[in-house]
XYZ file of N, CA and C in Angstrom:
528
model
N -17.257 -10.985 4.990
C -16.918 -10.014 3.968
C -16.008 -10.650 2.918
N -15.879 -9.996 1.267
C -15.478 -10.377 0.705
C -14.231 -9.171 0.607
N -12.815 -9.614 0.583
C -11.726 -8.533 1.025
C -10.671 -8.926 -0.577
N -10.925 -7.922 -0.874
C -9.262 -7.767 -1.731
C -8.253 -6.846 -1.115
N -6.780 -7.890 -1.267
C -5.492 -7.468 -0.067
C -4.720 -7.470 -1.131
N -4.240 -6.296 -1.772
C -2.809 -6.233 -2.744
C -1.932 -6.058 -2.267
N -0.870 -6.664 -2.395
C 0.220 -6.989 -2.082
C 0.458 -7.816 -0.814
N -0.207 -8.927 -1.283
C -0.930 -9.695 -0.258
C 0.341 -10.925 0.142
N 1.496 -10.885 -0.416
C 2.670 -11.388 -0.215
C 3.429 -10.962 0.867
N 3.325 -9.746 0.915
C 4.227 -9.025 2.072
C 4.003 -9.182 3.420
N 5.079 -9.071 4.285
C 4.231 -9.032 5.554
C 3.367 -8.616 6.291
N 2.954 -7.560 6.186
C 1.381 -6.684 6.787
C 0.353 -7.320 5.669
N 0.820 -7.559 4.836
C -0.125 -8.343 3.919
C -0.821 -9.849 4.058
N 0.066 -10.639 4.218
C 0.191 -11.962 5.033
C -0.398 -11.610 6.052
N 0.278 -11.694 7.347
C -0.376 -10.934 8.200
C -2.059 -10.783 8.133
N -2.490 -9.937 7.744
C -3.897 -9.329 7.459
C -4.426 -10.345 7.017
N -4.033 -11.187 5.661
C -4.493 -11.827 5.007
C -5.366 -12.796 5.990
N -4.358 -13.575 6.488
C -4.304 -14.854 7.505
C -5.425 -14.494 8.689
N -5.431 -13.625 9.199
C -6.147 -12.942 10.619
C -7.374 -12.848 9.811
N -7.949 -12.376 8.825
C -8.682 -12.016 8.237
C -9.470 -13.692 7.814
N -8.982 -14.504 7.486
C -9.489 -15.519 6.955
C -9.371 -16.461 8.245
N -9.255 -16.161 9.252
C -8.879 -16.916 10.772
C -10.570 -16.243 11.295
N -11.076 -15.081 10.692
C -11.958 -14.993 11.638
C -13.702 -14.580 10.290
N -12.953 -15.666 9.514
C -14.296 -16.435 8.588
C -14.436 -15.386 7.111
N -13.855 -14.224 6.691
C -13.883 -13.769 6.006
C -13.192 -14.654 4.532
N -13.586 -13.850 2.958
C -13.300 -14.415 2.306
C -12.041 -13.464 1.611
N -11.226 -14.024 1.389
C -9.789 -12.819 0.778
C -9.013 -13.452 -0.407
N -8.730 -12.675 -1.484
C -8.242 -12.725 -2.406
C -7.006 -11.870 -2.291
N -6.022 -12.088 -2.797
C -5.039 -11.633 -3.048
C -4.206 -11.460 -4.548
N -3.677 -9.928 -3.960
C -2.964 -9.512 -5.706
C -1.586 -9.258 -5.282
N -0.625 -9.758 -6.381
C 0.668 -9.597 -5.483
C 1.832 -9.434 -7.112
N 2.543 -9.317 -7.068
C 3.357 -9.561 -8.217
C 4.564 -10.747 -8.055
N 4.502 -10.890 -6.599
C 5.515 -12.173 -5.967
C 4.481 -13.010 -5.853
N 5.092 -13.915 -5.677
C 4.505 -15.423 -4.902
C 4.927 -14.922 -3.540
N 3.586 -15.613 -2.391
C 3.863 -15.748 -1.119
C 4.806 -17.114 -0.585
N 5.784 -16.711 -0.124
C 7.286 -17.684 0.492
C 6.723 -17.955 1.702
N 5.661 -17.314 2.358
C 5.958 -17.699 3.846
C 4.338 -18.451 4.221
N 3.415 -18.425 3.286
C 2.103 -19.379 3.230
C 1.589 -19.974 2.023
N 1.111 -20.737 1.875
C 0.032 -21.203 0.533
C -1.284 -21.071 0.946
N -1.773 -20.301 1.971
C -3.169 -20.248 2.958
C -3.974 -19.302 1.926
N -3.351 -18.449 0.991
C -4.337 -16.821 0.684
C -4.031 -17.294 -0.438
N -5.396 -17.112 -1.429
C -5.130 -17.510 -2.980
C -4.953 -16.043 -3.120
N -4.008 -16.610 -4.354
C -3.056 -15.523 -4.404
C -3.336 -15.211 -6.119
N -3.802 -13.876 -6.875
C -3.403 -13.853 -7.877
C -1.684 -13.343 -8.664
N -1.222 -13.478 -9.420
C 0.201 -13.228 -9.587
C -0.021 -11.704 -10.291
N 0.146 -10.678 -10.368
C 0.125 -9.324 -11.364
C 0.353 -8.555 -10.527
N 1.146 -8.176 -11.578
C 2.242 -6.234 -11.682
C 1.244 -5.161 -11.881
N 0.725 -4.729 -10.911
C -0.270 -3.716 -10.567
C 0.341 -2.315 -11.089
N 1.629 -2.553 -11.507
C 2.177 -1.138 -12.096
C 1.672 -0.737 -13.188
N 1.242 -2.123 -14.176
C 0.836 -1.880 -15.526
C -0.236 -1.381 -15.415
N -1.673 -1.974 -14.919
C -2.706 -1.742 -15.059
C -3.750 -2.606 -14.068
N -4.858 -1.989 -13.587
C -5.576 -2.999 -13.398
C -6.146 -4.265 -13.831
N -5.797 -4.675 -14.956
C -6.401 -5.585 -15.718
C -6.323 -6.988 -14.901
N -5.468 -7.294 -14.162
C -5.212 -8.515 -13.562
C -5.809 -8.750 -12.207
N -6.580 -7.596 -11.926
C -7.343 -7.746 -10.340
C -8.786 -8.254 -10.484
N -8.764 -9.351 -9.665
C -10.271 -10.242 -10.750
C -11.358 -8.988 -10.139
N -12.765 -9.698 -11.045
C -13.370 -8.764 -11.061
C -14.729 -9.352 -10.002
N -14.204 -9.755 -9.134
C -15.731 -10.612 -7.820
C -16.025 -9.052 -7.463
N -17.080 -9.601 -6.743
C -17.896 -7.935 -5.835
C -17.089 -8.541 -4.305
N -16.098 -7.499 -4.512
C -15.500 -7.309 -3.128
C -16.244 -6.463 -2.504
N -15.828 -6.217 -1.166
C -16.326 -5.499 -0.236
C -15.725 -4.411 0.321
N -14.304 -4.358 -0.088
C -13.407 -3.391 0.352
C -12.160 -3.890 0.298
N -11.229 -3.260 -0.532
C -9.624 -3.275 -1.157
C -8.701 -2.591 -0.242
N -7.745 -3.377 0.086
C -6.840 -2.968 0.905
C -5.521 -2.921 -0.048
N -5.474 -1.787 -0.149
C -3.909 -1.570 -0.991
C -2.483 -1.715 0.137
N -1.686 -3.032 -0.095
C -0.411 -2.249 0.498
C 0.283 -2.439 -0.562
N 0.672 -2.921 -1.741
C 1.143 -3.043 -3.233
C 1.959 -1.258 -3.148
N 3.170 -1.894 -3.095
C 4.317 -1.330 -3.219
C 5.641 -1.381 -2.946
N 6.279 -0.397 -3.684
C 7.928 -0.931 -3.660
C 8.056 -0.325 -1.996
N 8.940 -0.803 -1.169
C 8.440 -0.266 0.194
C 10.111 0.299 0.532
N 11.305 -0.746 0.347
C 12.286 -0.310 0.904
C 12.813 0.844 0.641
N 12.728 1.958 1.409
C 13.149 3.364 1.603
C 14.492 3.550 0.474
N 15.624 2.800 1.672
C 17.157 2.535 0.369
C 17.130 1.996 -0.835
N 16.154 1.466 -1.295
C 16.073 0.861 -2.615
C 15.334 2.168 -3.231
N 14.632 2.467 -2.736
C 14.021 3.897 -3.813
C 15.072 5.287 -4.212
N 15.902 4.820 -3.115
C 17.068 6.206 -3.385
C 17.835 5.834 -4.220
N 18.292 4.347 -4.145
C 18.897 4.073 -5.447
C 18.293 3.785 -6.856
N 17.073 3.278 -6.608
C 16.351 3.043 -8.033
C 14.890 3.964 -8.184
N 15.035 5.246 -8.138
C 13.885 6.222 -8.136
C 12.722 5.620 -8.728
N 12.948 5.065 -9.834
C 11.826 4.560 -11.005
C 10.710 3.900 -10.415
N 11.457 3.015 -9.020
C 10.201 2.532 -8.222
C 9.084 3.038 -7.513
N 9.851 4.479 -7.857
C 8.739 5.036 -6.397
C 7.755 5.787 -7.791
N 8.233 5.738 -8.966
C 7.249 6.090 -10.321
C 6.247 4.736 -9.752
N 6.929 3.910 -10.065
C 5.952 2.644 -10.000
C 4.882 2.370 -8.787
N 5.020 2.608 -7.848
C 4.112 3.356 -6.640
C 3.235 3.874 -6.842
N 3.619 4.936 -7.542
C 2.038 5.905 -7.681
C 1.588 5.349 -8.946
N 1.776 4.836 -9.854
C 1.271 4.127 -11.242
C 0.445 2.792 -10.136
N 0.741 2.416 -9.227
C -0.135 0.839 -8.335
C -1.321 1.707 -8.462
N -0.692 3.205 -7.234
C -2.429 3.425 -6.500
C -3.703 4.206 -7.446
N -2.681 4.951 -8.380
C -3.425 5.074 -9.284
C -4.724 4.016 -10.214
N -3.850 3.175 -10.531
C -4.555 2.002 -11.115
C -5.437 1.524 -10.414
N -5.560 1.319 -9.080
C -6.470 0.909 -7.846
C -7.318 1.664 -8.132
N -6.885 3.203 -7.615
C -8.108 4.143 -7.423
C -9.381 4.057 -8.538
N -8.302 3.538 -9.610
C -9.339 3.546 -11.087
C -9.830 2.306 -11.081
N -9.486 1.297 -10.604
C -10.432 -0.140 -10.197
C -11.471 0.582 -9.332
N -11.429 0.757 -7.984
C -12.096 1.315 -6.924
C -13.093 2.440 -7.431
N -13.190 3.083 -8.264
C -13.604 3.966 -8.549
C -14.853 3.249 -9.633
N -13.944 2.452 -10.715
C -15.298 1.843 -11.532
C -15.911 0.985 -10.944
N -15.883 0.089 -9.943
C -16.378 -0.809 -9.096
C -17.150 -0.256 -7.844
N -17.042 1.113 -7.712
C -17.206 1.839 -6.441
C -17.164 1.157 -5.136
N -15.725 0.937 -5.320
C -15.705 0.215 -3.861
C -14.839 1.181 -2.642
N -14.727 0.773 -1.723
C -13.575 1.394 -0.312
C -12.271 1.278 -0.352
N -11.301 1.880 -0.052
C -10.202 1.876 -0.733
C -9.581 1.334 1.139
N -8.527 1.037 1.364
C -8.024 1.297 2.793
C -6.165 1.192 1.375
N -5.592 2.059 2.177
C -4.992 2.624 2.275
C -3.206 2.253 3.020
N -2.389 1.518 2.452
C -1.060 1.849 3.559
C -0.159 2.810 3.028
N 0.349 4.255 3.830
C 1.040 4.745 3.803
C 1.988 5.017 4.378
N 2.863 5.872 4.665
C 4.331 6.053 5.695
C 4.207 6.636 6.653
N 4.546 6.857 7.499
C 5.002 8.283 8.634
C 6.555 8.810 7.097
N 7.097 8.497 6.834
C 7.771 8.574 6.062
C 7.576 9.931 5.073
N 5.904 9.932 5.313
C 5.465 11.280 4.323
C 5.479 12.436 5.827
N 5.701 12.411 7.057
C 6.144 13.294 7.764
C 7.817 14.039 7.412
N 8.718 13.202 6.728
C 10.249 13.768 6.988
C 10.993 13.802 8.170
N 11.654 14.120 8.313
C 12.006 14.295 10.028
C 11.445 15.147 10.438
N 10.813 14.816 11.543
C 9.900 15.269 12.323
C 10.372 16.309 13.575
N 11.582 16.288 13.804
C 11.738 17.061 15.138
C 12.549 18.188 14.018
N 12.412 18.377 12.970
C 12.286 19.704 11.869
C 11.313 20.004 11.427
N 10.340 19.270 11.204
C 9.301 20.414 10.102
C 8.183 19.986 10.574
N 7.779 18.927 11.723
C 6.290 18.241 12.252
C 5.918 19.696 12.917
N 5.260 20.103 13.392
C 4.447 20.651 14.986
C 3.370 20.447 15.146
N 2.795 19.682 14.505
C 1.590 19.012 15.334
C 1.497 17.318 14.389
N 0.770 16.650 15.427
C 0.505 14.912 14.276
C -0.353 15.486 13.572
N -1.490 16.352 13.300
C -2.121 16.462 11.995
C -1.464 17.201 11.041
N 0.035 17.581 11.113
C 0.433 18.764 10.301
C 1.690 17.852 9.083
N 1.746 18.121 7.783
C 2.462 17.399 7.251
C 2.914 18.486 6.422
N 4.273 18.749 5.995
C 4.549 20.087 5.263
C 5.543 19.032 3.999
N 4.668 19.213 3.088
C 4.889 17.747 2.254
C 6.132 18.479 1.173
N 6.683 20.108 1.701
C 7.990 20.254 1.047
C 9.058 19.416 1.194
N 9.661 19.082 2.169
C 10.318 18.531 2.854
C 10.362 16.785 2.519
N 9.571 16.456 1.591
C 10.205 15.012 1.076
C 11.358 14.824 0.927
N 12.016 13.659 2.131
C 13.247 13.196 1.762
C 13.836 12.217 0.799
N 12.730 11.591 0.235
C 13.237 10.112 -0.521
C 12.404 10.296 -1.775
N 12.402 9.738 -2.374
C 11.305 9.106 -3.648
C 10.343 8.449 -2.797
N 10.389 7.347 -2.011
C 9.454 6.417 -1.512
C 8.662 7.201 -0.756
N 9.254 8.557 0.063
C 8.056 9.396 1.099
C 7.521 10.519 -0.323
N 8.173 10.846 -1.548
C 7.448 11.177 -2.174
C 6.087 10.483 -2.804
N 6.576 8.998 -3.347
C 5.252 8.297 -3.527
C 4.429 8.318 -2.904
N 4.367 7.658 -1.564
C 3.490 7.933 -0.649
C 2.917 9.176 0.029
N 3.159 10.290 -0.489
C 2.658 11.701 -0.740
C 1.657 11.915 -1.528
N 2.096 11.316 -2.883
C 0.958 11.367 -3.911
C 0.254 10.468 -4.110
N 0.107 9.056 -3.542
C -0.642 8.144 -3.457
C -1.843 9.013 -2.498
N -1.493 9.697 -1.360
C -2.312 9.916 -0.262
C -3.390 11.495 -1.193
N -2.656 12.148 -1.990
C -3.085 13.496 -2.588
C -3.857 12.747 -3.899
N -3.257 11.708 -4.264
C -4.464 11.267 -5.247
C -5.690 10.516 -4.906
N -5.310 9.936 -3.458
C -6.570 9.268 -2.812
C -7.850 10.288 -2.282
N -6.531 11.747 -1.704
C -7.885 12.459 -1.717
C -8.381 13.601 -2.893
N -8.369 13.116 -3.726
C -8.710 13.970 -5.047
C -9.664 13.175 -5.497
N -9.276 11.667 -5.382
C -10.558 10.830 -5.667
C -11.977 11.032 -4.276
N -11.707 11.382 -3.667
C -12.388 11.057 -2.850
C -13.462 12.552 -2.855
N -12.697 13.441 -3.147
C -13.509 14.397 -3.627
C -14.354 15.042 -5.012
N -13.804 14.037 -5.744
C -13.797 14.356 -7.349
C -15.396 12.985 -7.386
N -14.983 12.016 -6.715
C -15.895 10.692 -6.989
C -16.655 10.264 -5.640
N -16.219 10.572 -4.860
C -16.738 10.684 -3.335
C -16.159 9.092 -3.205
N -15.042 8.732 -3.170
C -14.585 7.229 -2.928
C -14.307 7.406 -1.710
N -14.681 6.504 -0.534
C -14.390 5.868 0.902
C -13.028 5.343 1.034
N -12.658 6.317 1.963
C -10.963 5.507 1.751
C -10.774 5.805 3.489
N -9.584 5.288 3.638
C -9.082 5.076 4.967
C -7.397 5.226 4.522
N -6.583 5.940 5.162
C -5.167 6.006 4.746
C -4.568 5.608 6.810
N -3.803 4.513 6.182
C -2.738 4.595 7.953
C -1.697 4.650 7.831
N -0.998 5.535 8.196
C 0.683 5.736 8.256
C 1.325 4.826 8.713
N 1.840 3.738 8.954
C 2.706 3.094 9.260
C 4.478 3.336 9.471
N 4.609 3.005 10.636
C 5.725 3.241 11.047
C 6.832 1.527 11.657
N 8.141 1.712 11.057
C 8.698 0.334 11.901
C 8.126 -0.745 11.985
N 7.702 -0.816 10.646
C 6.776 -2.367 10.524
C 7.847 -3.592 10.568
N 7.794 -4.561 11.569
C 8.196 -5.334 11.975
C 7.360 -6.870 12.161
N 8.029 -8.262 11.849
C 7.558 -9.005 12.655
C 7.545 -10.426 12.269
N 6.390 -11.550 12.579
C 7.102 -13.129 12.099
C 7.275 -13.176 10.890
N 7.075 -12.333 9.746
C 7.358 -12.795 8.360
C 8.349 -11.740 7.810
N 8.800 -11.114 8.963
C 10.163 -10.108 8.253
C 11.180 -10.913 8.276
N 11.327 -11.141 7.585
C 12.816 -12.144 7.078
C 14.192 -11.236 6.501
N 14.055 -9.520 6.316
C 14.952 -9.006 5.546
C 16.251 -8.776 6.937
N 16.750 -9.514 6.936
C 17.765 -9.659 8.193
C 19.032 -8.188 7.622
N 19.314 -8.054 6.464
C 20.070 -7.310 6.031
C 20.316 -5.705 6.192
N 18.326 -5.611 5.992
C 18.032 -4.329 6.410
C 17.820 -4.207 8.094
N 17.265 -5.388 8.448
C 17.325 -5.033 9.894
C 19.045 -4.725 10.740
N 20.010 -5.076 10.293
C 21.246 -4.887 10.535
C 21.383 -3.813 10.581
């Protein structure tokens, strides 16, 4: 398969990237950083906030968005990022959409809130209750994925992610 991985710098990104090209696939990457922890995934350099314009245009096979501002405490202090969030998936959806390709999806448990208040069931999400900017982004990344999906019939896959951890987490600061 031919795979586009945005934010293909990060660690679930890396990660994926690497596993993915370990078991013969072909992967491109979109990132706005340079990758620090491989030179293995060609990497394109672009700020997916602006626009799609910088995501080449091969016949992929299916786009894996994780392209985003991710740290929770950084969105409480700098809201603007979690603008910049939904301006990524947006821009995707509108790549994905003229290309008609599959979208996959990373989102939060984060868009739950605290959970032993407002969860009662894992399919239930009462999306009043956003605590941050960043579980707001990832609210409307997930409400615009499915608006596309009903508006254009786009194939998407969304996974909540929780406590992402591991060999390329290097943020020792936040792990403290």
């Amino acid at each position: 398969m031919n795979i586009l991985v945005l934010g293909s710098s990060g660690e679930i990104g890396t990660n994926l990237s690497l596993m993915l090209q370990s078991q013969g696939h072909k992967v491109t990457g979109v990132d706005k950083r340079e990758n620090t922890w491989t030179d293995k995934i060609r990497t394109i350099i672009y700020d997916l906030s602006i626009d799609s314009e910088g995501i080449p245009s091969e016949d992929y096979d299916v786009i894996v968005n994780f392209a985003a501002n991710a740290k929770v405490h950084e969105l409480v202090e700098y809201p603007e990022r979690a603008m910049d969030n939904i301006k990524i998936i947006f821009n995707v959806l509108e790549y994905c959409r003229m290309k008609n390709k599959p979208l996959i999806f990373s989102s939060s448990r984060e868009v739950y809130g605290d959970i032993r208040r407002y969860v009662t069931s894992e399919e239930s999400s009462d999306f009043h209750f956003s605590e941050s900017p960043y579980s707001a982004s990832k609210i409307s990344g997930e409400a615009l994925i499915y608006s596309y999906a009903k508006c254009y019939q786009l194939p998407y896959l969304v996974f909540r992610f929780s406590n992402v951890y591991g060999r390329f987490d290097s943020d020792i600061s936040r792990m403290e």
